[in-house]
């Protein structure tokens, strides 16, 4: 069979030929690398959360793809990341029994610059095939987090504490909520979001991230 379609690899950006009409999003090298070194099965602990999973490690080509997705308007990466997350969530469905998918908010300035919230994009893609509602429940305090990349761990922890706040008028009483995020690093911001969701009445809060930064 001859080459029918060319695809661009989501992870490395290389064009690769395929011989079937099946949609392949990774080149063979990246597909092998994901199986070999990027799958995350670690138990991740976020303060206050009933459970946390992230299907991938934030490193190598996965990290590069996430950066493109986050900072270069490469929204096409969302499909692949969302698919990995949907598989992880599906494995937890019986246990988590989610009523609602929500997502980590981003600051207004980031939103204006990028035109989208990467966590919101992922959350919507995950919620749709599972027929779960996806709603905004949180807001970000606009002045926090701007320089967080430069701050050390302790500063980030205290900074994150009040960085994520409940959105007014949202009631989550008795609901099992899944919070979607792109990257878990220290977990401080996720913990702040979990706390806010609990304040809004959620009975259970789970965190589903695309990637987890491995501990050195
Ligand atoms: Zn590739």
Short mmCIF file of C-alpha atoms and ligand atoms in Angstrom, two decimals:
data_model
loop_
_atom_site.label_atom_id
_atom_site.label_comp_id
_atom_site.label_asym_id
_atom_site.label_seq_id
_atom_site.Cartn_x
_atom_site.Cartn_y
_atom_site.Cartn_z
CA UNK A 1 0.00 0.00 0.00
CA UNK A 2 1.34 3.43 -0.85
CA UNK A 3 1.47 6.51 1.29
CA UNK A 4 -1.98 7.95 1.63
CA UNK A 5 -1.64 10.64 4.21
CA UNK A 6 1.04 12.79 5.81
CA UNK A 7 0.72 13.81 9.42
CA UNK A 8 2.53 16.23 11.66
CA UNK A 9 3.59 14.73 14.96
CA UNK A 10 2.04 16.53 17.94
CA UNK A 11 5.15 16.00 20.04
CA UNK A 12 8.18 16.61 17.80
CA UNK A 13 6.54 18.51 14.94
CA UNK A 14 8.04 16.20 12.27
CA UNK A 15 5.96 15.24 9.24
CA UNK A 16 5.58 11.51 8.94
CA UNK A 17 3.90 9.35 6.32
CA UNK A 18 1.21 6.87 7.23
CA UNK A 19 -0.40 4.22 5.11
CA UNK A 20 -3.83 4.03 6.66
CA UNK A 21 -6.62 6.54 7.02
CA UNK A 22 -6.46 6.18 10.78
CA UNK A 23 -5.66 9.45 12.46
CA UNK A 24 -2.24 9.11 14.00
CA UNK A 25 -1.05 12.00 16.09
CA UNK A 26 2.45 10.80 16.95
CA UNK A 27 5.34 9.70 14.77
CA UNK A 28 6.60 6.16 15.52
CA UNK A 29 9.62 7.48 17.47
CA UNK A 30 7.53 9.69 19.75
CA UNK A 31 4.91 6.98 20.21
CA UNK A 32 7.68 4.64 21.39
CA UNK A 33 9.19 7.33 23.63
CA UNK A 34 5.83 7.97 25.28
CA UNK A 35 5.46 4.28 26.08
CA UNK A 36 9.04 4.06 27.30
CA UNK A 37 9.62 7.20 29.35
CA UNK A 38 6.71 9.61 29.52
CA UNK A 39 3.92 7.55 31.09
CA UNK A 40 3.28 8.66 34.67
CA UNK A 41 1.78 6.09 37.04
CA UNK A 42 2.99 7.83 40.16
CA UNK A 43 0.72 8.44 43.13
CA UNK A 44 0.43 12.22 43.24
CA UNK A 45 -0.64 13.88 46.43
CA UNK A 46 -2.46 17.24 46.35
CA UNK A 47 -3.45 18.62 49.74
CA UNK A 48 -7.20 18.31 50.26
CA UNK A 49 -7.89 16.34 47.07
CA UNK A 50 -9.56 12.91 47.17
CA UNK A 51 -7.39 11.72 44.31
CA UNK A 52 -5.04 13.03 41.64
CA UNK A 53 -3.86 11.60 38.32
CA UNK A 54 -1.67 12.82 35.49
CA UNK A 55 -1.03 10.44 32.59
CA UNK A 56 2.28 11.99 31.46
CA UNK A 57 5.53 13.31 32.83
CA UNK A 58 6.37 16.92 32.07
CA UNK A 59 9.75 16.43 30.42
CA UNK A 60 11.45 16.02 27.05
CA UNK A 61 9.25 16.28 23.97
CA UNK A 62 6.11 16.18 26.12
CA UNK A 63 7.30 19.32 27.89
CA UNK A 64 8.12 20.99 24.57
CA UNK A 65 4.67 20.17 23.20
CA UNK A 66 3.01 21.46 26.36
CA UNK A 67 4.98 24.70 26.07
CA UNK A 68 3.85 25.10 22.45
CA UNK A 69 0.29 24.41 23.54
CA UNK A 70 0.53 26.91 26.37
CA UNK A 71 2.53 29.74 24.93
CA UNK A 72 2.41 29.59 21.12
CA UNK A 73 -1.31 29.25 20.47
CA UNK A 74 -0.74 25.63 19.44
CA UNK A 75 -4.27 24.61 20.34
CA UNK A 76 -3.98 21.58 18.00
CA UNK A 77 -1.97 19.86 20.76
CA UNK A 78 -5.10 19.89 22.92
CA UNK A 79 -6.65 16.85 21.19
CA UNK A 80 -3.76 14.57 21.98
CA UNK A 81 -3.33 15.71 25.59
CA UNK A 82 -7.08 15.52 26.17
CA UNK A 83 -7.17 11.98 24.77
CA UNK A 84 -4.47 10.87 27.24
CA UNK A 85 -6.38 12.50 30.09
CA UNK A 86 -9.70 10.99 29.02
CA UNK A 87 -8.18 7.49 29.18
CA UNK A 88 -6.86 8.23 32.68
CA UNK A 89 -10.20 9.60 33.82
CA UNK A 90 -12.13 6.69 32.34
CA UNK A 91 -10.05 4.31 34.47
CA UNK A 92 -11.25 6.20 37.58
CA UNK A 93 -14.91 6.75 36.66
CA UNK A 94 -16.35 4.03 38.90
CA UNK A 95 -14.41 5.35 41.85
CA UNK A 96 -14.69 9.10 41.30
CA UNK A 97 -18.34 9.18 40.05
CA UNK A 98 -17.91 12.75 38.77
CA UNK A 99 -20.92 15.10 38.45
CA UNK A 100 -18.98 17.95 36.94
CA UNK A 101 -15.73 18.80 35.16
CA UNK A 102 -14.20 22.17 35.92
CA UNK A 103 -10.80 23.73 35.19
CA UNK A 104 -8.04 25.87 36.55
CA UNK A 105 -8.62 29.51 35.65
CA UNK A 106 -5.91 31.69 34.15
CA UNK A 107 -5.39 35.38 34.75
CA UNK A 108 -7.09 37.92 32.54
CA UNK A 109 -3.81 39.15 31.03
CA UNK A 110 -2.74 35.62 30.09
CA UNK A 111 -6.12 34.99 28.55
CA UNK A 112 -5.98 38.16 26.50
CA UNK A 113 -2.48 37.33 25.29
CA UNK A 114 -3.20 33.70 24.32
CA UNK A 115 -6.84 33.92 23.42
CA UNK A 116 -7.66 30.72 25.25
CA UNK A 117 -7.29 28.97 28.58
CA UNK A 118 -5.43 25.72 27.94
CA UNK A 119 -7.05 23.98 30.93
CA UNK A 120 -10.51 25.01 29.74
CA UNK A 121 -9.81 23.63 26.25
CA UNK A 122 -8.71 20.30 27.74
CA UNK A 123 -11.66 20.15 30.14
CA UNK A 124 -14.20 20.67 27.35
CA UNK A 125 -12.60 18.01 25.15
CA UNK A 126 -12.62 15.51 28.04
CA UNK A 127 -16.16 16.27 29.23
CA UNK A 128 -17.92 15.97 25.87
CA UNK A 129 -17.48 12.26 25.09
CA UNK A 130 -18.27 11.40 28.72
CA UNK A 131 -21.48 13.49 28.57
CA UNK A 132 -20.41 15.38 31.67
CA UNK A 133 -21.12 19.07 32.18
CA UNK A 134 -18.07 21.34 32.02
CA UNK A 135 -18.37 24.60 33.90
CA UNK A 136 -16.23 27.50 35.09
CA UNK A 137 -16.28 27.54 38.89
CA UNK A 138 -13.09 29.38 39.82
CA UNK A 139 -11.45 32.69 39.12
CA UNK A 140 -7.89 33.81 39.46
CA UNK A 141 -6.79 36.78 41.45
CA UNK A 142 -5.32 38.86 38.64
CA UNK A 143 -2.13 40.10 40.27
CA UNK A 144 -0.91 36.75 41.59
CA UNK A 145 1.14 34.29 39.63
CA UNK A 146 2.65 36.71 37.16
CA UNK A 147 6.20 36.11 38.29
CA UNK A 148 5.61 32.71 39.83
CA UNK A 149 8.15 31.03 37.50
CA UNK A 150 10.94 32.99 39.16
CA UNK A 151 9.83 32.42 42.71
CA UNK A 152 11.11 29.64 44.91
CA UNK A 153 8.98 26.83 46.26
CA UNK A 154 8.10 28.47 49.60
CA UNK A 155 7.17 31.76 47.97
CA UNK A 156 4.98 29.96 45.47
CA UNK A 157 3.24 28.00 48.20
CA UNK A 158 2.24 31.12 50.12
CA UNK A 159 1.50 32.99 46.91
CA UNK A 160 -0.81 30.26 45.65
CA UNK A 161 -2.87 30.17 48.83
CA UNK A 162 -5.24 32.91 47.81
CA UNK A 163 -4.53 32.96 44.09
CA UNK A 164 -7.60 30.89 43.18
CA UNK A 165 -11.01 31.98 44.39
CA UNK A 166 -14.59 30.72 44.04
CA UNK A 167 -16.57 32.23 41.20
CA UNK A 168 -19.59 34.08 42.58
CA UNK A 169 -22.94 32.36 42.46
CA UNK A 170 -21.67 28.81 41.87
CA UNK A 171 -23.02 26.16 44.23
CA UNK A 172 -21.38 22.72 44.22
CA UNK A 173 -23.19 21.26 47.23
CA UNK A 174 -22.84 17.49 47.35
CA UNK A 175 -21.12 17.24 43.98
CA UNK A 176 -18.13 15.18 42.96
CA UNK A 177 -15.95 17.56 40.97
CA UNK A 178 -12.97 16.90 38.70
CA UNK A 179 -10.56 19.82 38.39
CA UNK A 180 -8.61 19.85 35.11
CA UNK A 181 -5.18 21.46 34.89
CA UNK A 182 -2.29 21.32 32.42
CA UNK A 183 0.77 20.88 34.62
CA UNK A 184 1.21 19.93 38.27
CA UNK A 185 4.52 21.14 39.63
CA UNK A 186 4.46 21.87 43.35
CA UNK A 187 0.73 21.25 43.58
CA UNK A 188 0.28 24.49 45.53
CA UNK A 189 -2.07 26.12 43.03
CA UNK A 190 -4.07 22.91 42.63
CA UNK A 191 -4.38 22.69 46.42
CA UNK A 192 -5.69 26.27 46.52
CA UNK A 193 -8.24 25.40 43.84
CA UNK A 194 -9.31 22.25 45.70
CA UNK A 195 -9.83 24.31 48.85
CA UNK A 196 -11.98 26.83 46.96
CA UNK A 197 -14.10 24.03 45.44
CA UNK A 198 -14.67 22.57 48.90
CA UNK A 199 -15.72 26.00 50.19
CA UNK A 200 -18.31 26.00 47.41
CA UNK A 201 -19.78 22.78 48.81
CA UNK A 202 -18.17 20.04 46.68
CA UNK A 203 -18.31 16.76 48.59
CA UNK A 204 -15.45 15.26 46.63
CA UNK A 205 -12.71 16.94 44.60
CA UNK A 206 -10.34 15.15 42.22
CA UNK A 207 -7.50 16.59 40.18
CA UNK A 208 -6.83 15.49 36.60
CA UNK A 209 -3.73 17.06 35.06
CA UNK A 210 -2.17 16.45 31.65
CA UNK A 211 1.35 16.32 33.04
CA UNK A 212 3.27 15.99 36.28
CA UNK A 213 6.72 17.45 36.85
CA UNK A 214 8.92 14.58 38.06
CA UNK A 215 10.65 15.05 41.40
CA UNK A 216 14.38 15.37 41.04
ZN1 LIG B 1 7.39 12.78 16.83
#
